Short mmCIF file of C-alpha atoms in Angstrom, two decimals:
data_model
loop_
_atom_site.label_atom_id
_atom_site.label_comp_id
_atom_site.label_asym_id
_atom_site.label_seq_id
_atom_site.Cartn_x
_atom_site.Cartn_y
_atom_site.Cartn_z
CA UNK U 120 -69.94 -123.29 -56.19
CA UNK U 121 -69.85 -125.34 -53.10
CA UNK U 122 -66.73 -126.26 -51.07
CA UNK U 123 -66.77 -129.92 -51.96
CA UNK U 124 -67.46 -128.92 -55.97
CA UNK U 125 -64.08 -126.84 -56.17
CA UNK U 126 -62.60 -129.42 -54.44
CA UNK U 127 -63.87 -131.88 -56.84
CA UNK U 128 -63.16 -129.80 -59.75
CA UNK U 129 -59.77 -129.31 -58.66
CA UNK U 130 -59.22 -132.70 -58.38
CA UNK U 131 -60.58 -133.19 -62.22
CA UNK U 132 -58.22 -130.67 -63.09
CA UNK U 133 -55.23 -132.47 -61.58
CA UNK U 134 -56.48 -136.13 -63.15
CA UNK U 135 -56.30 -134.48 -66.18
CA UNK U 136 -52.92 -132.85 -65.95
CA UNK U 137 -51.80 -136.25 -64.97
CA UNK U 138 -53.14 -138.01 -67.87
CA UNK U 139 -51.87 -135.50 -70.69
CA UNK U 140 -48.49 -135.87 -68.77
CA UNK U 141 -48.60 -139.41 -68.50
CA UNK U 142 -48.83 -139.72 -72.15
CA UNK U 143 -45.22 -137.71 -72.44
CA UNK U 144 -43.20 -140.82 -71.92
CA UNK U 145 -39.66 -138.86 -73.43
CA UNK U 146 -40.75 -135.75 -71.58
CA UNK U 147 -41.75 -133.65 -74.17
CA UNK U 148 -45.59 -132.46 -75.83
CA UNK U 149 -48.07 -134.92 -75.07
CA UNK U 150 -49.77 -136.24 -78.67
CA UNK U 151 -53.33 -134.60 -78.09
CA UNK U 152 -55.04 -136.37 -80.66
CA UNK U 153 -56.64 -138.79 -78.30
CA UNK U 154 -58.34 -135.77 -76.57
CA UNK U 155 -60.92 -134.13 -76.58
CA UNK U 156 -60.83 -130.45 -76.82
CA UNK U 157 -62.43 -129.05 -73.57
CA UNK U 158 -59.66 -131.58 -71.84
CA UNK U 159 -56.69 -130.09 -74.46
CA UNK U 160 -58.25 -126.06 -73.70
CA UNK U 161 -58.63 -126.84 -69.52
CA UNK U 162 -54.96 -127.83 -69.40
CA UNK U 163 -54.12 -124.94 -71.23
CA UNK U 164 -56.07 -123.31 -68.48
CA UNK U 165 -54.33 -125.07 -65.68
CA UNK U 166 -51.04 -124.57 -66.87
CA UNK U 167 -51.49 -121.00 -67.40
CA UNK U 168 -53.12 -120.27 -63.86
CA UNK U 169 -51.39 -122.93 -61.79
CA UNK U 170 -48.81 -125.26 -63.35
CA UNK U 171 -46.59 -123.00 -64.41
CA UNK U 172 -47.56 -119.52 -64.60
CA UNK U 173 -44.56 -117.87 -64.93
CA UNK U 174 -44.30 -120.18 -68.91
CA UNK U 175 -47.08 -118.40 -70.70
CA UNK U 176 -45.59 -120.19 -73.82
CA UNK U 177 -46.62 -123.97 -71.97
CA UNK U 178 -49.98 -123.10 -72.14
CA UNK U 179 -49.90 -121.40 -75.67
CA UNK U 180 -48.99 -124.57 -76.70
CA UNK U 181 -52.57 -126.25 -76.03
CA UNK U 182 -54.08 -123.54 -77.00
CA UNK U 183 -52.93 -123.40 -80.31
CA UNK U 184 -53.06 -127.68 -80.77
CA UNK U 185 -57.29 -127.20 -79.74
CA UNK U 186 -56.95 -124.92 -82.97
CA UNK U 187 -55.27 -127.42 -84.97
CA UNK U 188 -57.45 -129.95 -84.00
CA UNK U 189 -60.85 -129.10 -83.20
CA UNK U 190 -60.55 -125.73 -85.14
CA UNK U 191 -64.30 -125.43 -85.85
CA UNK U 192 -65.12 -126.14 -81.98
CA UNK U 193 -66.83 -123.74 -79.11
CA UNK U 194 -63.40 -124.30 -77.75
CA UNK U 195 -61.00 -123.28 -80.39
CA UNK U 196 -62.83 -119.77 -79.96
CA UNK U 197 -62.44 -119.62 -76.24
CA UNK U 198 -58.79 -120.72 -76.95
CA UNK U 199 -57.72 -117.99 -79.60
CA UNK U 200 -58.91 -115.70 -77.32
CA UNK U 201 -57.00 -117.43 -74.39
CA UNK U 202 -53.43 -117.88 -76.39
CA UNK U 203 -54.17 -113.19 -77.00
CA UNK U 204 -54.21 -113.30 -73.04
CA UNK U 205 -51.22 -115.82 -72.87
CA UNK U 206 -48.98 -113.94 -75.69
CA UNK U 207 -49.88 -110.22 -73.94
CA UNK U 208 -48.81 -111.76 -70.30
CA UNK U 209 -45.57 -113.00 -71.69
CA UNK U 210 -45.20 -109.71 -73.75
CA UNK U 211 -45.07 -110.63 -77.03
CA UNK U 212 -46.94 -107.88 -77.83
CA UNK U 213 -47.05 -108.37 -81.54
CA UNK U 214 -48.13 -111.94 -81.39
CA UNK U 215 -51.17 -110.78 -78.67
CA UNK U 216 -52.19 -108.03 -81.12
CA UNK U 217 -52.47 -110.17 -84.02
CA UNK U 218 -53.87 -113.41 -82.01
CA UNK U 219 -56.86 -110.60 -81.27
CA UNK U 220 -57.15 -108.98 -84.44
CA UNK U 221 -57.55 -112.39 -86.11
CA UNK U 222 -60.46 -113.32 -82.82
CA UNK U 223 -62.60 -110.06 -84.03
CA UNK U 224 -62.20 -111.12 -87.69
CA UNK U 225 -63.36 -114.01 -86.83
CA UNK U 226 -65.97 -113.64 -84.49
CA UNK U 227 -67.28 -110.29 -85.00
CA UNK U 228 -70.69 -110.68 -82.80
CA UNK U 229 -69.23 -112.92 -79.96
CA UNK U 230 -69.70 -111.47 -77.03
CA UNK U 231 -65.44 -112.10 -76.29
CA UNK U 232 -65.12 -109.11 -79.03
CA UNK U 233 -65.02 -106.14 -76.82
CA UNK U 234 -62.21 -108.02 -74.80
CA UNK U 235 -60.12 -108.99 -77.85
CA UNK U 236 -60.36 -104.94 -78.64
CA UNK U 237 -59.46 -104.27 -75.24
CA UNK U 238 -56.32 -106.89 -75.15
CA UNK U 239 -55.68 -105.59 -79.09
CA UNK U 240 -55.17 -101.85 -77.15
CA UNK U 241 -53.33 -102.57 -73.87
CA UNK U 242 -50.69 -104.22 -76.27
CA UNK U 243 -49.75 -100.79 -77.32
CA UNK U 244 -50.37 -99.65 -74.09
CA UNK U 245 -48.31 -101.65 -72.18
CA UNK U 246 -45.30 -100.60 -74.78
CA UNK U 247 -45.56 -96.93 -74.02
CA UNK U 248 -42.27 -96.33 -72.67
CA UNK U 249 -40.78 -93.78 -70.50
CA UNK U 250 -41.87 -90.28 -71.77
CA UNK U 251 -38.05 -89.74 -73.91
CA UNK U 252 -38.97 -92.00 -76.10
CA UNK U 253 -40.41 -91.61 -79.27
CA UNK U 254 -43.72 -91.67 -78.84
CA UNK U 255 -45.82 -93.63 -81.54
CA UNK U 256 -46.94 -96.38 -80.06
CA UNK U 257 -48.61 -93.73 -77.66
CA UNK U 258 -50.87 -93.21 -80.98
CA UNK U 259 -51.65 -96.07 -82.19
CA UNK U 260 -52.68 -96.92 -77.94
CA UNK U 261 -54.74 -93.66 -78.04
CA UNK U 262 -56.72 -94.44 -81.59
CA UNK U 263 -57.13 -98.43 -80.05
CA UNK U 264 -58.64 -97.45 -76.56
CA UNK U 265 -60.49 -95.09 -78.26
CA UNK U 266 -62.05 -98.06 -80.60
CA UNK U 267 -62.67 -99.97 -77.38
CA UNK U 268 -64.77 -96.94 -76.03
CA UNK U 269 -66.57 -95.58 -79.14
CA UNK U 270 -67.74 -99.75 -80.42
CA UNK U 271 -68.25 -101.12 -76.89
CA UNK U 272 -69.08 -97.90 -74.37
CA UNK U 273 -71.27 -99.75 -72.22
CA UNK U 274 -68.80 -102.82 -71.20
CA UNK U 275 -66.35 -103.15 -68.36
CA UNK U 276 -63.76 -102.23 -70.95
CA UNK U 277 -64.81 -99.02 -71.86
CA UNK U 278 -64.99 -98.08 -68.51
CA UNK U 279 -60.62 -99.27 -67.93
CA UNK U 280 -60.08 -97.76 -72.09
CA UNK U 281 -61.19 -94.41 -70.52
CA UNK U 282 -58.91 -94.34 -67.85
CA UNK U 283 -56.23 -95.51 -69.91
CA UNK U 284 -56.90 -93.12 -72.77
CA UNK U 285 -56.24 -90.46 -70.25
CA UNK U 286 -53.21 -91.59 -68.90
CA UNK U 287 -51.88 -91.78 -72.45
CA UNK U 288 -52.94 -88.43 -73.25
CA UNK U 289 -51.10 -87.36 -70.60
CA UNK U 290 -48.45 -89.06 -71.59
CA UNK U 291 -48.50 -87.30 -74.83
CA UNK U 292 -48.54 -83.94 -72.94
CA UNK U 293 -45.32 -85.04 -70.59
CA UNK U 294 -43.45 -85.61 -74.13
CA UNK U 295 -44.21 -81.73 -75.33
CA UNK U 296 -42.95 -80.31 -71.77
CA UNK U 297 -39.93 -82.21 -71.97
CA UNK U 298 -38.70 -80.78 -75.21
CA UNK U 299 -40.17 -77.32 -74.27
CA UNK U 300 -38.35 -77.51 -71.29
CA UNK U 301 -35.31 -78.49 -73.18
CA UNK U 302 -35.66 -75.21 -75.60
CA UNK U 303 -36.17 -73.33 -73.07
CA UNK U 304 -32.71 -74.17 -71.07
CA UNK U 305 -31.25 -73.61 -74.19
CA UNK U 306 -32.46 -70.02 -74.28
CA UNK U 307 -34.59 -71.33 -77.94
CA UNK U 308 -37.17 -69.51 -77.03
CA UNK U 309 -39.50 -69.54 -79.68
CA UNK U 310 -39.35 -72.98 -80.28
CA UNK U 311 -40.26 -73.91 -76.52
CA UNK U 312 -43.29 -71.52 -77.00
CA UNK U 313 -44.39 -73.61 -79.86
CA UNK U 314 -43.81 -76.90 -77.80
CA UNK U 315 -45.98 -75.09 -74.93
CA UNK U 316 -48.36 -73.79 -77.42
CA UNK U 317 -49.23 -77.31 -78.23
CA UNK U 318 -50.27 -78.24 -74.81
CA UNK U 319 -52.45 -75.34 -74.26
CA UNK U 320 -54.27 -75.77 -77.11
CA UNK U 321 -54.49 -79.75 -77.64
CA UNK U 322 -53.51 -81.01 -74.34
CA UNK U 323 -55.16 -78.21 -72.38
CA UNK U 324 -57.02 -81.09 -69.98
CA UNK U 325 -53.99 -82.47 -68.53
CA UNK U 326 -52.19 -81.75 -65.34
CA UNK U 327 -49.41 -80.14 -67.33
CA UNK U 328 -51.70 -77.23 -68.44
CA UNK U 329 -50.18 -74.99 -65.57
CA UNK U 330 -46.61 -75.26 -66.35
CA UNK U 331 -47.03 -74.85 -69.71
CA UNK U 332 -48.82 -71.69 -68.99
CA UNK U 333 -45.88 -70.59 -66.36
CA UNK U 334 -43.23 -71.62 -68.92
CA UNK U 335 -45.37 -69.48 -71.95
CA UNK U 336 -45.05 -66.65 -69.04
CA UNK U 337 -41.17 -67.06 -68.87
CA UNK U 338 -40.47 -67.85 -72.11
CA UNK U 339 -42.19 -64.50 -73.53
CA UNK U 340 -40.42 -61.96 -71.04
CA UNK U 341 -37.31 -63.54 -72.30
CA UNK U 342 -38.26 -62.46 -75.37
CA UNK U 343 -39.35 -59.06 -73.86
CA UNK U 344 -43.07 -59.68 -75.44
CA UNK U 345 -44.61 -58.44 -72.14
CA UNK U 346 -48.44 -58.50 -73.16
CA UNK U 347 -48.14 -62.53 -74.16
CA UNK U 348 -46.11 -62.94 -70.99
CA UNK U 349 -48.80 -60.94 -68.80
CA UNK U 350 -51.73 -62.63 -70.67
CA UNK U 351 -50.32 -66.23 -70.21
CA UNK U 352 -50.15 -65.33 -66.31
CA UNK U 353 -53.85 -64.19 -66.58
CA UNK U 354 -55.08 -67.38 -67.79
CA UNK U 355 -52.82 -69.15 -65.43
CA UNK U 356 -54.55 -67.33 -62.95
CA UNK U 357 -57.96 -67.77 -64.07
CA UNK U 358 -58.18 -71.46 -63.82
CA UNK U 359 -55.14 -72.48 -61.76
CA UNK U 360 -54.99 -70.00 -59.30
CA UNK U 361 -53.90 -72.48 -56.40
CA UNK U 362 -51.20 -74.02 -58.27
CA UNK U 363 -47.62 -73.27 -57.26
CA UNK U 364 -47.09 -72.78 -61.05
CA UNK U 365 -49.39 -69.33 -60.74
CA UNK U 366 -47.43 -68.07 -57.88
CA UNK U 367 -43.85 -68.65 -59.97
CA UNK U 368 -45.14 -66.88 -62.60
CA UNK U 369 -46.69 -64.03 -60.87
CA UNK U 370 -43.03 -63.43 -59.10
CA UNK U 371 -41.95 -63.53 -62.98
CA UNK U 372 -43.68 -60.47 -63.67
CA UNK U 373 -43.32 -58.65 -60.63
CA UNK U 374 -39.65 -58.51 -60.36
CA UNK U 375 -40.21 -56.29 -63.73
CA UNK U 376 -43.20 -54.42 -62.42
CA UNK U 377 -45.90 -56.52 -64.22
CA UNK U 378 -49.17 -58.12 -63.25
CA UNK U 379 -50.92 -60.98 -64.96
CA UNK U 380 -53.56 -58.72 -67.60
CA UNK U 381 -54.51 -60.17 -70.73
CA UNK U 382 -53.25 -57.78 -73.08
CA UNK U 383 -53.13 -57.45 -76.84
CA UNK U 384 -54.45 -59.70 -79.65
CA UNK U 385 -52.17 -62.76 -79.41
CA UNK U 386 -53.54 -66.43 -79.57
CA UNK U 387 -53.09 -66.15 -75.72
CA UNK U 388 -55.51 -63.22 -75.83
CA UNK U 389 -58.06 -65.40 -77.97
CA UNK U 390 -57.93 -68.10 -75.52
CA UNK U 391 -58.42 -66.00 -72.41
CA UNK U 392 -61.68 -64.50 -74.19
CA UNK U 393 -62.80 -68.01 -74.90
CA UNK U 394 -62.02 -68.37 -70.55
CA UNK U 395 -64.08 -65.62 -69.85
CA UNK U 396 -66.81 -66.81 -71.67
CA UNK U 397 -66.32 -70.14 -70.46
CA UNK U 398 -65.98 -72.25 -73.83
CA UNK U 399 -62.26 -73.51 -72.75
CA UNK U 400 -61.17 -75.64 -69.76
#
């Protein structure tokens, strides 16, 4: 668009905003009726991008009275999409999930779907809270980006859903540490394995794989079960051998006169066979 047509657009947009407010004589909601709906929708739009940003809940208000009036219009779609955008920015996260799901129910095929998936999953994503927390809406955020990527893997989406699912996974991981890590200042030993366990088996591509191996390592000599300890190291060592994490646990075994070997036939021992043949990590 040329200079002079976003200036001239802009000043549409601002004739506009002037007329719906002009009809607010006790300075409250215009009556709309008199509009049409691309006018109703576009103030929606300005007051969501430049009137007053900040109010998501202004411009929900037009979107939801092009609904009401022109519900069967090209412009009731684009604003039910619009008032899923408004209601996540303002973080009414319920309201944005359910203003999408009812956009895909509606409109299956239109080419807005993949977004209304996408806006459907950041709503749970944008809720996972720090990793203490309980942790289900880190689910329900995993099993939604992973909609977004499996029903639209060629859009822009798919490409953010992927990063996203990651982080979340990781997130997931961070959650199992913390309690290990917990156990394991406790002296619960065998419950911290099992929390360790869990990311070395189902979380085993996250950046928290090498303390849980170092912590497996500590955890087991506490215990005294030396060939776990010395195969946890081994694997450690295998695939993280430049990670600080490798060196703590190789001082682990040395100060009792040990060296990271897998030994034995523990699940450790299973995984570090599956290493060798490279079928894990």
């Amino acid at each position: 668009m040329t200079r002079g047509g976003t200036a001239a657009l802009r000043v549409g947009s601002l004739m506009l905003v002037m007329a719906l407010a002009a009809c607010s004589g006790d300075g409250g909601k215009p009556p709309l009726e008199t509009f049409t709906a691309e006018e109703i929708y576009k103030r929606g739009e300005y007051e969501l991008e430049v009137g007053n940003p900040r109010r998501p809940d202004t411009a929900l208000y037009y979107f939801s009275e092009v609904e009401r009036l022109y519900p069967y219009s090209e412009w009731a779609k684009r604003a039910l999409i619009m008032e899923a955008y408004a209601q996540h920015k303002s973080k009414d996260y319920e309201s944005a999930r359910a203003s999408a799901q009812r956009f895909i129910d509606t409109y299956p095929g239109d080419e807005d779907a993949a977004y209304a998936k996408y806006l459907l999953a950041l709503s749970y994503y944008d809720q996972i809270d720090e990793v203490g927390r309980d942790q289900g809406l880190t689910f329900q955020a995993l099993q939604a980006l992973r909609d977004v990527i499996e029903q639209y893997p060629e859009s822009d989406y798919a490409r953010s859903a992927i990063l996203k699912f990651d982080l979340a996974f990781d997130h997931l991981a961070a959650k199992e540490m913390e309690i290990g890590r917990y156990y394991l200042k406790q002296r619960h030993y065998t419950a911290a394995i099992n929390r360790f366990r869990v990311v070395v088996e189902q979380f085993q591509t996250t950046t928290h794989t090498p303390e849980a191996l170092m912590r497996l390592t500590e955890a087991y000599l506490a215990l005294g079960l030396t060939d776990e300890a010395q195969t946890a190291a081994a694997i450690l060592g295998h695939n993280f051998q430049s990670s600080p994490f490798y060196g703590d646990a190789y001082a682990l075994l040395k100060k009792q006169g040990l060296a990271p070997k897998a030994k034995g036939d523990s699940w450790l021992a299973s995984i570090y066979r599956q290493v060798i043949k490279g079928e894990w990590l």
